[in-house]
Tab-separated table of C-alpha atoms in Angstrom:
chain	number	residue	atom	x	y	z
A	657	UNK	CA	-33.012	27.490	-5.615
A	658	UNK	CA	-35.582	25.837	-3.295
A	659	UNK	CA	-38.436	24.107	-5.094
A	660	UNK	CA	-41.116	21.820	-3.723
A	661	UNK	CA	-43.741	19.611	-5.250
A	662	UNK	CA	-46.836	19.186	-3.054
A	663	UNK	CA	-49.138	16.371	-4.086
A	664	UNK	CA	-52.589	17.515	-3.003
A	665	UNK	CA	-54.742	14.936	-1.181
A	666	UNK	CA	-57.663	13.008	-2.610
A	667	UNK	CA	-60.105	14.964	-0.487
A	668	UNK	CA	-59.255	18.634	-0.509
A	669	UNK	CA	-59.628	19.477	3.173
A	670	UNK	CA	-57.418	21.703	5.291
A	671	UNK	CA	-55.691	19.174	7.525
A	672	UNK	CA	-54.945	16.896	4.596
A	673	UNK	CA	-53.460	19.784	2.634
A	674	UNK	CA	-51.198	20.592	5.572
A	675	UNK	CA	-50.274	16.929	5.880
A	676	UNK	CA	-49.118	17.065	2.276
A	677	UNK	CA	-46.447	19.524	3.384
A	678	UNK	CA	-44.904	16.950	5.710
A	679	UNK	CA	-41.173	16.817	5.192
A	680	UNK	CA	-41.157	20.118	3.349
A	681	UNK	CA	-40.611	23.561	4.745
A	682	UNK	CA	-42.248	25.451	7.603
A	683	UNK	CA	-44.784	27.909	6.233
A	684	UNK	CA	-44.074	30.403	8.991
A	685	UNK	CA	-40.475	30.683	7.879
A	686	UNK	CA	-39.598	34.182	6.763
A	687	UNK	CA	-38.028	32.728	3.674
A	688	UNK	CA	-40.487	30.951	1.453
A	689	UNK	CA	-39.113	28.637	-1.223
A	690	UNK	CA	-38.568	30.089	-4.660
A	691	UNK	CA	-41.087	27.785	-6.265
A	692	UNK	CA	-43.839	25.513	-5.128
A	693	UNK	CA	-45.985	23.311	-7.333
A	694	UNK	CA	-49.330	21.904	-6.262
A	695	UNK	CA	-50.121	18.665	-8.038
A	696	UNK	CA	-53.871	18.157	-8.542
A	697	UNK	CA	-53.628	14.595	-9.885
A	698	UNK	CA	-55.278	12.841	-6.936
A	699	UNK	CA	-58.107	15.245	-6.141
A	700	UNK	CA	-61.444	13.457	-6.141
A	701	UNK	CA	-63.455	15.709	-3.898
A	702	UNK	CA	-63.126	19.389	-3.028
A	703	UNK	CA	-64.666	20.669	0.218
A	704	UNK	CA	-65.481	24.380	0.606
A	705	UNK	CA	-63.011	24.748	3.460
A	706	UNK	CA	-60.250	23.111	1.435
A	707	UNK	CA	-60.918	25.315	-1.584
A	708	UNK	CA	-60.843	28.488	0.473
A	709	UNK	CA	-57.738	27.317	2.296
A	710	UNK	CA	-55.821	26.438	-0.878
A	711	UNK	CA	-56.864	29.742	-2.382
A	712	UNK	CA	-55.506	31.608	0.623
A	713	UNK	CA	-52.419	29.460	0.863
A	714	UNK	CA	-51.555	30.297	-2.726
A	715	UNK	CA	-51.940	34.003	-2.033
A	716	UNK	CA	-49.974	33.646	1.228
A	717	UNK	CA	-47.053	32.000	-0.571
A	718	UNK	CA	-47.146	34.518	-3.398
A	719	UNK	CA	-47.073	37.343	-0.855
A	720	UNK	CA	-43.863	35.831	0.498
A	721	UNK	CA	-42.304	35.968	-2.960
A	722	UNK	CA	-42.855	32.322	-3.849
A	723	UNK	CA	-43.790	31.382	-7.410
A	724	UNK	CA	-46.788	29.016	-7.246
A	725	UNK	CA	-47.587	26.573	-10.032
A	726	UNK	CA	-50.467	24.142	-10.499
A	727	UNK	CA	-49.757	20.762	-12.068
A	728	UNK	CA	-52.218	18.359	-13.664
A	729	UNK	CA	-55.140	20.627	-12.932
A	730	UNK	CA	-56.433	20.311	-16.470
A	731	UNK	CA	-55.485	16.779	-17.466
A	732	UNK	CA	-58.864	15.294	-16.794
A	733	UNK	CA	-62.021	17.219	-16.116
A	734	UNK	CA	-62.987	15.400	-12.935
A	735	UNK	CA	-66.079	16.469	-11.051
A	736	UNK	CA	-64.006	18.081	-8.293
A	737	UNK	CA	-61.841	20.056	-10.704
A	738	UNK	CA	-64.864	21.174	-12.710
A	739	UNK	CA	-66.478	22.331	-9.489
A	740	UNK	CA	-63.382	24.342	-8.548
A	741	UNK	CA	-63.319	25.737	-12.062
A	742	UNK	CA	-66.976	26.773	-11.960
A	743	UNK	CA	-66.636	28.701	-8.722
A	744	UNK	CA	-63.752	30.739	-10.094
A	745	UNK	CA	-60.760	29.116	-8.389
A	746	UNK	CA	-58.647	28.693	-11.503
A	747	UNK	CA	-59.847	31.931	-13.015
A	748	UNK	CA	-58.421	33.677	-9.953
A	749	UNK	CA	-55.105	31.862	-10.038
A	750	UNK	CA	-54.272	31.111	-13.652
A	751	UNK	CA	-56.326	33.907	-15.188
A	752	UNK	CA	-58.922	31.856	-17.032
A	753	UNK	CA	-61.239	28.906	-16.741
A	754	UNK	CA	-59.741	25.525	-17.528
A	755	UNK	CA	-62.766	23.649	-18.742
A	756	UNK	CA	-66.079	24.127	-20.358
A	757	UNK	CA	-67.387	23.540	-16.859
A	758	UNK	CA	-70.703	25.258	-17.325
A	759	UNK	CA	-72.315	28.115	-15.487
A	760	UNK	CA	-72.238	28.239	-11.738
A	761	UNK	CA	-75.394	26.774	-10.277
A	762	UNK	CA	-77.678	28.905	-8.152
A	763	UNK	CA	-76.697	26.930	-5.074
A	764	UNK	CA	-73.104	28.164	-5.186
A	765	UNK	CA	-71.653	31.607	-4.615
A	766	UNK	CA	-68.477	32.394	-6.483
A	767	UNK	CA	-65.282	32.168	-4.475
A	768	UNK	CA	-64.406	35.715	-3.600
A	769	UNK	CA	-61.366	37.458	-2.265
A	770	UNK	CA	-62.376	40.162	0.131
A	771	UNK	CA	-60.879	43.208	1.649
A	772	UNK	CA	-62.681	44.302	4.738
A	773	UNK	CA	-63.709	47.580	3.144
A	774	UNK	CA	-66.054	45.847	0.737
A	775	UNK	CA	-66.922	42.805	2.803
A	776	UNK	CA	-70.020	44.153	4.574
A	777	UNK	CA	-71.432	45.292	1.286
A	778	UNK	CA	-70.873	41.797	-0.130
A	779	UNK	CA	-72.805	40.303	2.794
A	780	UNK	CA	-75.745	42.660	2.353
A	781	UNK	CA	-75.910	42.866	-1.412
A	782	UNK	CA	-74.706	39.442	-2.547
A	783	UNK	CA	-74.660	36.817	0.188
A	784	UNK	CA	-78.004	37.473	1.882
A	785	UNK	CA	-80.072	37.862	-1.332
A	786	UNK	CA	-78.454	34.627	-2.603
A	787	UNK	CA	-79.214	32.747	0.622
A	788	UNK	CA	-82.768	34.100	0.683
A	789	UNK	CA	-83.229	32.814	-2.868
A	790	UNK	CA	-81.815	29.361	-2.047
A	791	UNK	CA	-83.612	28.869	1.231
A	792	UNK	CA	-86.894	30.632	0.502
A	793	UNK	CA	-86.478	32.587	3.731
A	794	UNK	CA	-87.163	36.326	3.639
A	795	UNK	CA	-84.088	38.532	4.015
A	796	UNK	CA	-85.164	40.178	7.318
A	797	UNK	CA	-85.386	36.699	8.880
A	798	UNK	CA	-81.742	36.087	7.998
A	799	UNK	CA	-80.531	38.931	10.236
A	800	UNK	CA	-78.782	36.592	12.694
A	801	UNK	CA	-76.801	34.914	9.914
A	802	UNK	CA	-76.035	38.227	8.300
A	803	UNK	CA	-74.587	39.521	11.545
A	804	UNK	CA	-72.517	36.348	12.075
A	805	UNK	CA	-70.738	36.741	8.767
A	806	UNK	CA	-70.176	40.441	9.402
A	807	UNK	CA	-68.756	39.618	12.865
A	808	UNK	CA	-66.149	37.382	11.232
A	809	UNK	CA	-65.185	40.134	8.801
A	810	UNK	CA	-64.920	42.612	11.687
A	811	UNK	CA	-62.723	40.117	13.496
A	812	UNK	CA	-60.405	39.854	10.497
A	813	UNK	CA	-60.164	43.634	10.376
A	814	UNK	CA	-59.465	44.029	14.092
A	815	UNK	CA	-57.218	41.063	14.806
A	816	UNK	CA	-55.721	39.383	11.772
A	817	UNK	CA	-53.107	42.015	11.015
A	818	UNK	CA	-54.146	41.713	7.382
A	819	UNK	CA	-57.296	42.912	5.734
A	820	UNK	CA	-57.632	40.334	3.038
A	821	UNK	CA	-58.864	36.814	2.762
A	822	UNK	CA	-61.431	34.797	0.890
A	823	UNK	CA	-64.959	33.549	1.296
A	824	UNK	CA	-67.037	30.841	-0.324
A	825	UNK	CA	-70.602	29.701	0.295
A	826	UNK	CA	-72.487	26.595	-0.760
A	827	UNK	CA	-76.155	25.752	-0.318
A	828	UNK	CA	-77.172	22.102	0.052
A	829	UNK	CA	-80.819	21.801	-0.999
A	830	UNK	CA	-81.267	18.208	0.183
A	831	UNK	CA	-80.240	18.996	3.732
A	832	UNK	CA	-81.544	22.575	3.623
A	833	UNK	CA	-78.253	23.829	4.969
A	834	UNK	CA	-75.585	26.318	4.042
A	835	UNK	CA	-71.801	26.210	4.447
A	836	UNK	CA	-69.913	29.486	4.638
A	837	UNK	CA	-66.119	29.292	4.741
A	838	UNK	CA	-64.177	32.462	5.512
A	839	UNK	CA	-60.421	32.509	5.764
A	840	UNK	CA	-57.732	35.097	6.286
A	841	UNK	CA	-53.996	34.680	6.390
A	842	UNK	CA	-53.330	36.843	9.381
A	843	UNK	CA	-51.538	36.021	12.599
A	844	UNK	CA	-54.223	33.670	13.933
A	845	UNK	CA	-56.257	33.501	17.135
A	846	UNK	CA	-53.672	31.702	19.364
A	847	UNK	CA	-50.971	34.293	18.679
A	848	UNK	CA	-53.340	37.075	19.727
A	849	UNK	CA	-54.668	35.312	22.834
A	850	UNK	CA	-51.184	34.296	24.014
A	851	UNK	CA	-50.184	37.947	24.271
A	852	UNK	CA	-52.403	37.920	27.378
A	853	UNK	CA	-52.384	34.234	28.297
A	854	UNK	CA	-49.106	32.728	27.129
A	855	UNK	CA	-49.675	29.473	28.973
A	856	UNK	CA	-52.671	28.385	26.902
A	857	UNK	CA	-52.488	25.743	24.190
A	858	UNK	CA	-53.647	26.684	20.698
A	859	UNK	CA	-56.941	24.846	21.242
A	860	UNK	CA	-57.522	26.557	24.606
A	861	UNK	CA	-56.843	29.913	22.955
A	862	UNK	CA	-59.625	29.315	20.437
A	863	UNK	CA	-62.082	28.394	23.199
A	864	UNK	CA	-61.031	31.456	25.187
A	865	UNK	CA	-61.531	33.743	22.200
A	866	UNK	CA	-65.190	32.666	22.001
A	867	UNK	CA	-65.895	33.498	25.675
A	868	UNK	CA	-68.141	36.491	26.223
A	869	UNK	CA	-66.162	39.443	27.491
A	870	UNK	CA	-62.733	38.120	26.586
A	871	UNK	CA	-60.837	40.475	24.319
A	872	UNK	CA	-57.234	41.032	23.356
A	873	UNK	CA	-58.150	44.613	22.450
A	874	UNK	CA	-57.010	44.182	18.860
A	875	UNK	CA	-59.028	47.346	18.374
A	876	UNK	CA	-59.467	49.766	21.310
A	877	UNK	CA	-63.256	49.463	21.067
A	878	UNK	CA	-63.306	45.645	21.239
A	879	UNK	CA	-65.256	44.206	24.141
A	880	UNK	CA	-65.161	40.487	23.466
A	881	UNK	CA	-68.603	40.105	21.993
A	882	UNK	CA	-68.251	39.207	18.307
A	883	UNK	CA	-67.068	35.595	18.423
A	884	UNK	CA	-69.331	34.868	21.375
A	885	UNK	CA	-72.272	36.166	19.350
A	886	UNK	CA	-71.194	33.972	16.446
A	887	UNK	CA	-71.293	30.882	18.654
A	888	UNK	CA	-74.551	31.931	20.282
A	889	UNK	CA	-76.325	32.468	16.957
A	890	UNK	CA	-74.933	29.550	14.980
A	891	UNK	CA	-74.545	26.847	17.616
A	892	UNK	CA	-76.809	27.628	20.570
A	893	UNK	CA	-79.724	29.191	18.732
A	894	UNK	CA	-79.773	27.507	15.315
A	895	UNK	CA	-77.984	24.237	16.193
A	896	UNK	CA	-75.422	24.644	13.457
A	897	UNK	CA	-71.726	23.880	13.755
A	898	UNK	CA	-68.557	25.924	13.714
A	899	UNK	CA	-65.243	24.648	12.468
A	900	UNK	CA	-62.250	26.797	13.426
A	901	UNK	CA	-58.701	26.287	12.185
A	902	UNK	CA	-56.225	28.782	13.502
A	903	UNK	CA	-52.584	28.842	14.472
A	904	UNK	CA	-52.200	25.115	15.018
A	905	UNK	CA	-55.645	24.498	16.499
A	906	UNK	CA	-58.414	22.572	14.781
A	907	UNK	CA	-61.637	22.933	16.755
A	908	UNK	CA	-65.257	22.018	16.169
A	909	UNK	CA	-68.213	23.379	18.072
A	910	UNK	CA	-71.696	21.933	18.046
A	911	UNK	CA	-74.855	22.138	20.109
A	912	UNK	CA	-74.369	18.867	21.993
A	913	UNK	CA	-70.652	18.941	22.785
A	914	UNK	CA	-69.614	22.599	22.687
A	915	UNK	CA	-66.003	22.947	21.582
A	916	UNK	CA	-64.031	19.793	20.915
A	917	UNK	CA	-60.774	19.220	19.062
A	918	UNK	CA	-60.599	17.989	15.487
A	919	UNK	CA	-57.752	16.192	13.826
A	920	UNK	CA	-54.635	18.319	13.782
A	921	UNK	CA	-52.121	17.983	11.003
A	922	UNK	CA	-48.906	16.191	11.980
A	923	UNK	CA	-47.336	19.557	11.836
A	924	UNK	CA	-49.148	22.818	11.302
A	925	UNK	CA	-46.301	23.950	9.110
A	926	UNK	CA	-46.611	27.470	10.379
A	927	UNK	CA	-49.718	28.540	8.520
A	928	UNK	CA	-51.065	31.028	10.996
A	929	UNK	CA	-54.194	32.228	9.243
A	930	UNK	CA	-57.679	31.569	10.524
A	931	UNK	CA	-60.411	29.659	8.765
A	932	UNK	CA	-63.942	29.637	10.149
A	933	UNK	CA	-66.585	27.461	8.567
A	934	UNK	CA	-70.228	27.888	9.502
A	935	UNK	CA	-72.514	24.940	8.725
A	936	UNK	CA	-76.071	25.924	9.288
A	937	UNK	CA	-79.296	24.026	8.841
A	938	UNK	CA	-81.905	26.627	7.987
A	939	UNK	CA	-85.003	24.738	9.188
A	940	UNK	CA	-84.763	26.309	12.629
A	941	UNK	CA	-84.781	29.868	11.337
A	942	UNK	CA	-87.985	31.641	12.293
A	943	UNK	CA	-89.953	32.393	9.118
A	944	UNK	CA	-92.726	34.450	10.667
A	945	UNK	CA	-92.853	38.128	9.817
A	946	UNK	CA	-90.179	40.003	11.726
A	947	UNK	CA	-91.787	42.210	14.335
A	948	UNK	CA	-90.627	45.736	14.996
A	949	UNK	CA	-90.409	46.632	18.680
A	950	UNK	CA	-90.908	49.944	20.418
A	951	UNK	CA	-89.128	50.169	23.735
A	952	UNK	CA	-86.538	47.482	24.368
A	953	UNK	CA	-85.604	47.753	28.044
B	1107	UNK	CA	-84.956	61.970	17.811
B	1108	UNK	CA	-81.909	60.148	16.455
B	1109	UNK	CA	-82.875	58.398	13.241
B	1110	UNK	CA	-80.077	55.883	12.715
B	1111	UNK	CA	-80.628	55.522	8.973
B	1112	UNK	CA	-80.230	59.274	8.492
B	1113	UNK	CA	-76.778	59.205	10.062
B	1114	UNK	CA	-75.135	55.951	8.937
B	1115	UNK	CA	-75.746	53.720	5.899
B	1116	UNK	CA	-75.510	50.522	7.969
B	1117	UNK	CA	-74.858	49.339	11.517
B	1118	UNK	CA	-71.745	47.249	10.907
B	1119	UNK	CA	-68.713	48.950	12.425
B	1120	UNK	CA	-67.354	50.724	15.485
B	1121	UNK	CA	-67.015	53.928	13.460
B	1122	UNK	CA	-70.719	53.863	12.579
B	1123	UNK	CA	-71.574	53.171	16.219
B	1124	UNK	CA	-69.430	56.104	17.323
B	1125	UNK	CA	-71.459	58.430	15.119
B	1126	UNK	CA	-74.711	57.260	16.665
B	1127	UNK	CA	-73.358	57.550	20.231
B	1128	UNK	CA	-72.265	61.122	19.570
B	1129	UNK	CA	-75.738	61.940	18.239
B	1130	UNK	CA	-77.335	60.339	21.314
B	1131	UNK	CA	-75.058	62.235	23.692
B	1132	UNK	CA	-75.818	65.501	21.914
B	1133	UNK	CA	-79.569	64.930	22.298
B	1134	UNK	CA	-79.169	63.910	25.939
B	1135	UNK	CA	-77.155	66.997	26.603
B	1136	UNK	CA	-79.658	69.264	24.830
B	1137	UNK	CA	-82.962	67.678	25.915
B	1138	UNK	CA	-82.243	65.237	28.703
B	1139	UNK	CA	-83.759	62.292	26.837
B	1140	UNK	CA	-83.726	60.832	23.356
B	1141	UNK	CA	-85.576	58.463	21.038
B	1142	UNK	CA	-83.325	56.351	18.831
B	1143	UNK	CA	-85.173	54.991	15.812
B	1144	UNK	CA	-83.935	51.978	13.847
B	1145	UNK	CA	-86.584	52.392	11.173
B	1146	UNK	CA	-85.300	50.742	7.994
B	1147	UNK	CA	-82.404	48.910	9.684
B	1148	UNK	CA	-82.630	45.122	9.882
B	1149	UNK	CA	-79.409	44.107	11.641
B	1150	UNK	CA	-76.512	45.410	13.696
B	1151	UNK	CA	-73.172	43.921	14.692
B	1152	UNK	CA	-71.717	43.793	18.180
B	1153	UNK	CA	-69.055	46.310	17.118
B	1154	UNK	CA	-71.770	48.807	16.251
B	1155	UNK	CA	-73.757	48.162	19.449
B	1156	UNK	CA	-70.626	48.403	21.603
B	1157	UNK	CA	-69.716	51.806	20.236
B	1158	UNK	CA	-73.245	53.207	19.980
B	1159	UNK	CA	-74.702	51.976	23.283
B	1160	UNK	CA	-72.256	50.158	25.568
B	1161	UNK	CA	-69.849	53.082	25.501
B	1162	UNK	CA	-72.654	55.281	26.872
B	1163	UNK	CA	-71.958	53.512	30.179
B	1164	UNK	CA	-68.853	55.669	30.490
B	1165	UNK	CA	-71.153	58.703	30.757
B	1166	UNK	CA	-74.354	57.381	32.335
B	1167	UNK	CA	-75.275	54.459	34.600
B	1168	UNK	CA	-77.395	51.763	32.940
B	1169	UNK	CA	-80.485	52.692	34.963
B	1170	UNK	CA	-80.179	56.256	33.723
B	1171	UNK	CA	-79.772	55.117	30.119
B	1172	UNK	CA	-82.893	52.963	30.392
B	1173	UNK	CA	-84.804	55.964	31.684
B	1174	UNK	CA	-83.549	58.488	29.159
B	1175	UNK	CA	-82.859	56.542	25.962
B	1176	UNK	CA	-85.863	55.013	24.192
B	1177	UNK	CA	-85.006	52.659	21.343
B	1178	UNK	CA	-87.874	52.417	18.878
B	1179	UNK	CA	-88.810	50.807	15.540
B	1180	UNK	CA	-86.199	48.153	16.165
B	1181	UNK	CA	-85.999	44.601	14.809
B	1182	UNK	CA	-85.650	41.634	17.150
B	1183	UNK	CA	-81.978	40.899	16.374
B	1184	UNK	CA	-80.912	44.455	17.149
B	1185	UNK	CA	-83.117	44.741	20.248
B	1186	UNK	CA	-81.807	41.463	21.682
B	1187	UNK	CA	-78.192	42.399	21.034
B	1188	UNK	CA	-78.509	45.847	22.626
B	1189	UNK	CA	-80.236	44.341	25.677
B	1190	UNK	CA	-77.762	41.513	26.166
B	1191	UNK	CA	-74.673	43.657	25.597
B	1192	UNK	CA	-75.880	46.382	27.962
B	1193	UNK	CA	-76.854	43.918	30.672
B	1194	UNK	CA	-73.539	42.075	30.443
B	1195	UNK	CA	-71.368	45.184	30.376
B	1196	UNK	CA	-73.305	47.052	33.053
B	1197	UNK	CA	-72.401	44.260	35.455
B	1198	UNK	CA	-68.705	44.501	34.813
B	1199	UNK	CA	-68.202	48.240	34.324
B	1200	UNK	CA	-67.702	49.911	37.721
B	1201	UNK	CA	-70.641	52.166	38.679
B	1202	UNK	CA	-72.443	51.345	35.411
B	1203	UNK	CA	-75.320	49.387	36.925
């Protein structure tokens, strides 16, 4: 019986979680271990991307028939663990809250598993009203952000090979910015791009996927516009940043540098899913009343 | 007149875009021109715009679409996306320009 103990890092971020697998098994292996235990002892800080990733990783392992346990997640109510508790992480995985961690603050949206059927509705009915409340920006002025999140969900539906994943959003009032982390555990961007361009590295595949007009035709109607629009809206127009982890690539994209590589785990350990984090300062969003046009050509 | 909100609940998916394109084509076939109203719609994805508008390029050149299809009561995000997608695709689809 194969069992592994993974000691989670002090800062719960994706690359560090993958590093913690070093010397263990390859996640892409068809045969997952029988049991895996995540040890929470060291966690001092939990980043949105890390929370979403660990959430998905747990579901990914469970889908492969692996029994997942959490160790020392309730020994001491540290700030990071209470935060994870408040946003519903442990409720989703162990069935109940672990601490008297208080109500979720208005600046946090509960971690949510999505299927693509309900994801657009979540954007319209939950995410945008929440962001409008946090930022003080009227909902019609958030159209560009709304579309960006929907584009990611459409991308999951068309390309991931799975229709489920998770999403988490956090508003930072001091910096007037929002982080939105969306992750699926599908086949990943590089695997899709390499069907057409097998010579590209994982990082090059991510860059290629964001080019206007490039499509792998994951859906017959695809025309290579969605990810390009995401970059255009978030990075070029609003000077936010994108963080993309997919199939071995860790890429950042910002207004000054465009795409550049981030730190890759020593080994990717075969986790093929895609995580996209949008970090968006909201000061640049136009707050004037949205005009309605007649005649667009 | 094609009133988008009367046909689809939102402008998020290819399937919703397909429904609008079919309505546009029916009006073009019946009357030769059409007004497409986005009254009450605040945003649209590229998947929707591709299926509703870009795929019209298979039936009509872009110049013809500009002449016959009037898009009205439309918010900036949707207007910009339709314009940019049509301009980009009309340059790469043979005979579309």
